[in-house]
mmCIF file of C-alpha atoms and ligand atoms in Angstrom:
data_model
loop_
_atom_site.group_PDB
_atom_site.id
_atom_site.type_symbol
_atom_site.label_atom_id
_atom_site.label_comp_id
_atom_site.label_asym_id
_atom_site.label_seq_id
_atom_site.Cartn_x
_atom_site.Cartn_y
_atom_site.Cartn_z
ATOM 1 C CA UNK Q 173 4.449 -5.199 15.548
ATOM 2 C CA UNK Q 174 1.646 -8.379 16.368
ATOM 3 C CA UNK Q 175 -0.477 -7.689 19.353
ATOM 4 C CA UNK Q 176 -0.232 -10.353 21.974
ATOM 5 C CA UNK Q 177 -3.802 -12.628 22.755
ATOM 6 C CA UNK Q 178 -4.731 -10.441 25.149
ATOM 7 C CA UNK Q 179 -4.627 -7.223 22.732
ATOM 8 C CA UNK Q 180 -6.591 -9.345 20.225
ATOM 9 C CA UNK Q 181 -9.456 -10.386 22.524
ATOM 10 C CA UNK Q 182 -9.371 -7.009 23.353
ATOM 11 C CA UNK Q 183 -9.682 -5.619 19.675
ATOM 12 C CA UNK Q 184 -12.375 -8.375 18.782
ATOM 13 C CA UNK Q 185 -14.874 -6.927 21.567
ATOM 14 C CA UNK Q 186 -14.033 -3.284 20.269
ATOM 15 C CA UNK Q 187 -15.176 -4.227 16.785
ATOM 16 C CA UNK Q 188 -18.317 -6.198 18.048
ATOM 17 C CA UNK Q 189 -17.717 -9.090 16.804
ATOM 18 C CA UNK Q 190 -20.329 -11.494 17.115
ATOM 19 C CA UNK Q 191 -20.283 -14.445 19.685
ATOM 20 C CA UNK Q 192 -20.426 -17.193 17.136
ATOM 21 C CA UNK Q 193 -17.745 -15.266 14.952
ATOM 22 C CA UNK Q 194 -15.423 -14.999 18.062
ATOM 23 C CA UNK Q 195 -15.824 -18.684 18.808
ATOM 24 C CA UNK Q 196 -15.110 -19.602 14.928
ATOM 25 C CA UNK Q 197 -12.094 -17.427 15.373
ATOM 26 C CA UNK Q 198 -10.693 -18.785 18.594
ATOM 27 C CA UNK Q 199 -11.021 -22.203 16.655
ATOM 28 C CA UNK Q 200 -9.095 -21.668 13.708
ATOM 29 C CA UNK Q 201 -6.444 -20.012 15.899
ATOM 30 C CA UNK Q 202 -6.031 -23.553 17.740
ATOM 31 C CA UNK Q 203 -5.869 -25.345 14.491
ATOM 32 C CA UNK Q 204 -3.657 -22.914 12.591
ATOM 33 C CA UNK Q 205 -1.297 -22.989 15.880
ATOM 34 C CA UNK Q 206 -1.291 -26.806 15.912
ATOM 35 C CA UNK Q 207 -0.203 -26.955 12.240
ATOM 36 C CA UNK Q 208 2.539 -24.476 13.024
ATOM 37 C CA UNK Q 209 4.016 -25.800 15.899
ATOM 38 C CA UNK Q 210 3.996 -29.259 14.068
ATOM 39 C CA UNK Q 211 5.644 -27.536 10.935
ATOM 40 C CA UNK Q 212 8.022 -25.870 12.885
ATOM 41 C CA UNK Q 213 9.298 -29.536 14.483
ATOM 42 C CA UNK Q 214 9.881 -30.355 10.752
ATOM 43 C CA UNK Q 215 12.498 -27.375 10.073
ATOM 44 C CA UNK Q 216 10.009 -24.752 8.995
ATOM 45 C CA UNK Q 217 10.090 -21.552 10.579
ATOM 46 C CA UNK Q 218 6.712 -20.191 11.410
ATOM 47 C CA UNK Q 219 5.984 -17.173 13.487
ATOM 48 C CA UNK Q 220 3.837 -18.460 15.926
ATOM 49 C CA UNK Q 221 2.632 -15.415 17.463
ATOM 50 C CA UNK Q 222 1.688 -14.126 13.675
ATOM 51 C CA UNK Q 223 -0.324 -17.116 13.424
ATOM 52 C CA UNK Q 224 -1.970 -16.369 16.426
ATOM 53 C CA UNK Q 225 -2.766 -13.168 16.133
ATOM 54 C CA UNK Q 226 -3.985 -13.397 12.265
ATOM 55 C CA UNK Q 227 -5.965 -16.243 13.352
ATOM 56 C CA UNK Q 228 -7.723 -14.520 16.010
ATOM 57 C CA UNK Q 229 -8.202 -11.331 14.133
ATOM 58 C CA UNK Q 230 -8.931 -12.559 10.582
ATOM 59 C CA UNK Q 231 -12.783 -12.277 10.628
ATOM 60 C CA UNK Q 232 -12.460 -8.576 12.751
ATOM 61 C CA UNK Q 233 -14.692 -6.888 10.278
ATOM 62 C CA UNK Q 234 -16.769 -9.626 9.000
ATOM 63 C CA UNK Q 235 -20.038 -8.680 10.997
ATOM 64 C CA UNK Q 236 -19.865 -5.207 10.075
ATOM 65 C CA UNK Q 237 -19.522 -6.186 6.716
ATOM 66 C CA UNK Q 238 -22.618 -8.371 6.840
ATOM 67 C CA UNK Q 239 -24.430 -5.393 6.702
ATOM 68 C CA UNK Q 240 -22.158 -3.283 4.548
ATOM 69 C CA UNK Q 241 -21.439 -5.981 2.118
ATOM 70 C CA UNK Q 242 -17.881 -4.991 1.705
ATOM 71 C CA UNK Q 243 -15.000 -7.361 1.528
ATOM 72 C CA UNK Q 244 -13.907 -8.443 5.095
ATOM 73 C CA UNK Q 245 -10.444 -9.859 4.004
ATOM 74 C CA UNK Q 246 -9.557 -6.349 2.700
ATOM 75 C CA UNK Q 247 -11.306 -3.623 5.271
ATOM 76 C CA UNK Q 248 -9.618 -5.918 8.297
ATOM 77 C CA UNK Q 249 -6.767 -5.940 6.886
ATOM 78 C CA UNK Q 250 -6.501 -2.410 5.925
ATOM 79 C CA UNK Q 251 -7.508 -1.327 9.701
ATOM 80 C CA UNK Q 252 -4.635 -4.171 10.992
ATOM 81 C CA UNK Q 253 -2.239 -2.225 8.865
ATOM 82 C CA UNK Q 254 -2.839 1.308 9.844
ATOM 83 C CA UNK Q 255 -2.795 -0.006 13.294
ATOM 84 C CA UNK Q 256 0.965 -0.735 12.325
ATOM 85 C CA UNK Q 257 0.158 -4.124 12.600
ATOM 86 C CA UNK Q 258 1.282 -4.704 8.744
ATOM 87 C CA UNK Q 259 2.286 -8.569 8.766
ATOM 88 C CA UNK Q 260 -1.295 -9.531 10.549
ATOM 89 C CA UNK Q 261 -2.750 -7.060 7.995
ATOM 90 C CA UNK Q 262 -0.998 -9.008 5.007
ATOM 91 C CA UNK Q 263 -1.839 -12.808 6.734
ATOM 92 C CA UNK Q 264 -5.823 -11.255 6.809
ATOM 93 C CA UNK Q 265 -6.002 -9.831 3.452
ATOM 94 C CA UNK Q 266 -5.191 -13.304 1.948
ATOM 95 C CA UNK Q 267 -7.383 -15.659 4.438
ATOM 96 C CA UNK Q 268 -10.239 -15.771 1.720
ATOM 97 C CA UNK Q 269 -7.808 -16.047 -1.276
ATOM 98 C CA UNK Q 270 -4.256 -16.815 -1.536
ATOM 99 C CA UNK Q 271 -1.921 -14.768 -3.292
ATOM 100 C CA UNK Q 272 -0.471 -16.410 -6.479
ATOM 101 C CA UNK Q 273 3.184 -16.698 -6.441
ATOM 102 C CA UNK Q 274 4.575 -17.697 -3.089
ATOM 103 C CA UNK Q 275 7.503 -19.831 -3.087
ATOM 104 C CA UNK Q 276 6.204 -23.441 -3.312
ATOM 105 C CA UNK Q 277 8.948 -24.745 -0.914
ATOM 106 C CA UNK Q 278 7.619 -22.691 1.823
ATOM 107 C CA UNK Q 279 4.228 -22.615 3.887
ATOM 108 C CA UNK Q 280 4.132 -19.150 5.110
ATOM 109 C CA UNK Q 281 1.736 -17.867 7.580
ATOM 110 C CA UNK Q 282 -0.820 -16.792 5.221
ATOM 111 C CA UNK Q 283 -1.134 -20.383 3.832
ATOM 112 C CA UNK Q 284 -1.650 -21.579 7.556
ATOM 113 C CA UNK Q 285 -4.343 -19.343 8.492
ATOM 114 C CA UNK Q 286 -6.281 -19.458 5.221
ATOM 115 C CA UNK Q 287 -6.015 -23.166 5.430
ATOM 116 C CA UNK Q 288 -7.033 -23.384 9.292
ATOM 117 C CA UNK Q 289 -10.219 -20.985 8.471
ATOM 118 C CA UNK Q 290 -11.489 -23.608 5.971
ATOM 119 C CA UNK Q 291 -10.860 -26.782 8.518
ATOM 120 C CA UNK Q 292 -13.468 -25.077 11.172
ATOM 121 C CA UNK Q 293 -16.829 -24.830 9.933
ATOM 122 C CA UNK Q 294 -18.582 -22.562 12.419
ATOM 123 C CA UNK Q 295 -16.723 -23.611 15.635
ATOM 124 C CA UNK Q 296 -16.318 -26.996 14.666
ATOM 125 C CA UNK Q 297 -13.365 -28.625 13.003
ATOM 126 C CA UNK Q 298 -14.244 -30.516 9.884
ATOM 127 C CA UNK Q 299 -12.586 -32.111 6.862
ATOM 128 C CA UNK Q 300 -12.534 -29.759 3.471
ATOM 129 C CA UNK Q 301 -15.150 -32.341 2.004
ATOM 130 C CA UNK Q 302 -17.649 -31.323 4.877
ATOM 131 C CA UNK Q 303 -16.701 -27.378 4.943
ATOM 132 C CA UNK Q 304 -17.267 -27.131 0.922
ATOM 133 C CA UNK Q 305 -20.158 -28.884 0.760
ATOM 134 C CA UNK Q 306 -21.685 -26.795 3.434
ATOM 135 C CA UNK Q 307 -20.137 -23.810 1.601
ATOM 136 C CA UNK Q 308 -21.729 -25.048 -1.939
ATOM 137 C CA UNK Q 309 -25.180 -25.725 -0.062
ATOM 138 C CA UNK Q 310 -25.260 -21.746 1.315
ATOM 139 C CA UNK Q 311 -23.492 -20.226 -1.081
ATOM 140 C CA UNK Q 312 -23.364 -22.027 -4.791
ATOM 141 C CA UNK Q 313 -26.935 -20.612 -5.863
ATOM 142 C CA UNK Q 314 -25.809 -20.150 -9.264
ATOM 143 C CA UNK Q 315 -23.586 -21.232 -11.693
ATOM 144 C CA UNK Q 316 -20.881 -18.540 -10.862
ATOM 145 C CA UNK Q 317 -20.871 -19.095 -6.984
ATOM 146 C CA UNK Q 318 -20.590 -22.324 -7.963
ATOM 147 C CA UNK Q 319 -17.631 -22.264 -10.343
ATOM 148 C CA UNK Q 320 -15.745 -19.749 -7.668
ATOM 149 C CA UNK Q 321 -16.185 -22.219 -4.540
ATOM 150 C CA UNK Q 322 -15.002 -25.382 -6.869
ATOM 151 C CA UNK Q 323 -12.010 -23.379 -7.541
ATOM 152 C CA UNK Q 324 -11.212 -22.337 -4.082
ATOM 153 C CA UNK Q 325 -11.702 -26.079 -2.956
ATOM 154 C CA UNK Q 326 -8.901 -27.071 -5.503
ATOM 155 C CA UNK Q 327 -6.918 -24.820 -4.453
ATOM 156 C CA UNK Q 328 -7.288 -25.561 -1.001
ATOM 157 C CA UNK Q 329 -6.659 -29.060 -1.278
ATOM 158 C CA UNK Q 330 -3.469 -28.301 -2.916
ATOM 159 C CA UNK Q 331 -2.339 -26.416 0.291
ATOM 160 C CA UNK Q 332 -3.780 -29.461 2.444
ATOM 161 C CA UNK Q 333 -1.206 -31.759 -0.108
ATOM 162 C CA UNK Q 334 1.567 -29.662 0.459
ATOM 163 C CA UNK Q 335 1.585 -28.978 4.441
ATOM 164 C CA UNK Q 336 0.601 -32.713 5.251
ATOM 165 C CA UNK Q 337 3.290 -34.040 2.750
ATOM 166 C CA UNK Q 338 5.754 -31.919 5.161
ATOM 167 C CA UNK Q 339 4.190 -32.911 8.400
ATOM 168 C CA UNK Q 340 3.300 -36.475 7.511
ATOM 169 C CA UNK Q 341 0.364 -37.211 9.199
ATOM 170 C CA UNK Q 342 -3.397 -37.820 8.176
ATOM 171 C CA UNK Q 343 -5.446 -34.623 7.531
ATOM 172 C CA UNK Q 344 -8.320 -36.063 9.497
ATOM 173 C CA UNK Q 345 -6.215 -36.325 12.727
ATOM 174 C CA UNK Q 346 -6.837 -32.716 13.136
ATOM 175 C CA UNK Q 347 -10.156 -33.527 14.070
ATOM 176 C CA UNK Q 348 -8.615 -35.185 17.189
ATOM 177 C CA UNK Q 349 -7.855 -31.383 18.395
ATOM 178 C CA UNK Q 350 -11.599 -30.897 18.956
ATOM 179 C CA UNK Q 351 -12.520 -34.359 20.923
ATOM 180 C CA UNK Q 352 -9.398 -33.492 23.325
ATOM 181 C CA UNK Q 353 -10.974 -29.960 23.568
ATOM 182 C CA UNK Q 354 -14.394 -31.352 24.288
ATOM 183 C CA UNK Q 355 -13.631 -33.855 26.760
HETATM 184 FE FE1 FE2 F 618 -13.583 -14.680 6.847
#
């Protein structure tokens, strides 16, 4: 089962997500859906409803986890699986770190939501360079955190290459989506 957009928005309210995290999630959904539609034009078989729901709900428990310090990818995933939204829970579980070993020839919904989240800084579409510079400034306080972020950055560039090799467009073209929604 996959919740529709209306149900996702209701859940986002029910879980008390902060306004800025809701705005971020709406933007991630926009980017993820754009990429998915383009991939489907190139013979991929992305489930658009799944991508939309997982994007909207990827930070469902983040507001709460800011206080509890729990892993919001994990708690969000558990809650969604408990509601019988199994696939949405699986995608949410991997929105920070992707599991290793997926089929290298296929772009999964997990890959798309993970990548889209990394292209939206707060509620603005940015390049990976800008996003990771910001993350490193905010969280890269010690050597270990910095190495962690650098590993994530490297893996995200690999995903970017994989997606945009199929799409045959420039990753920077995503920023045009922002322009369109602002004008
Ligand atoms: Fe998150």
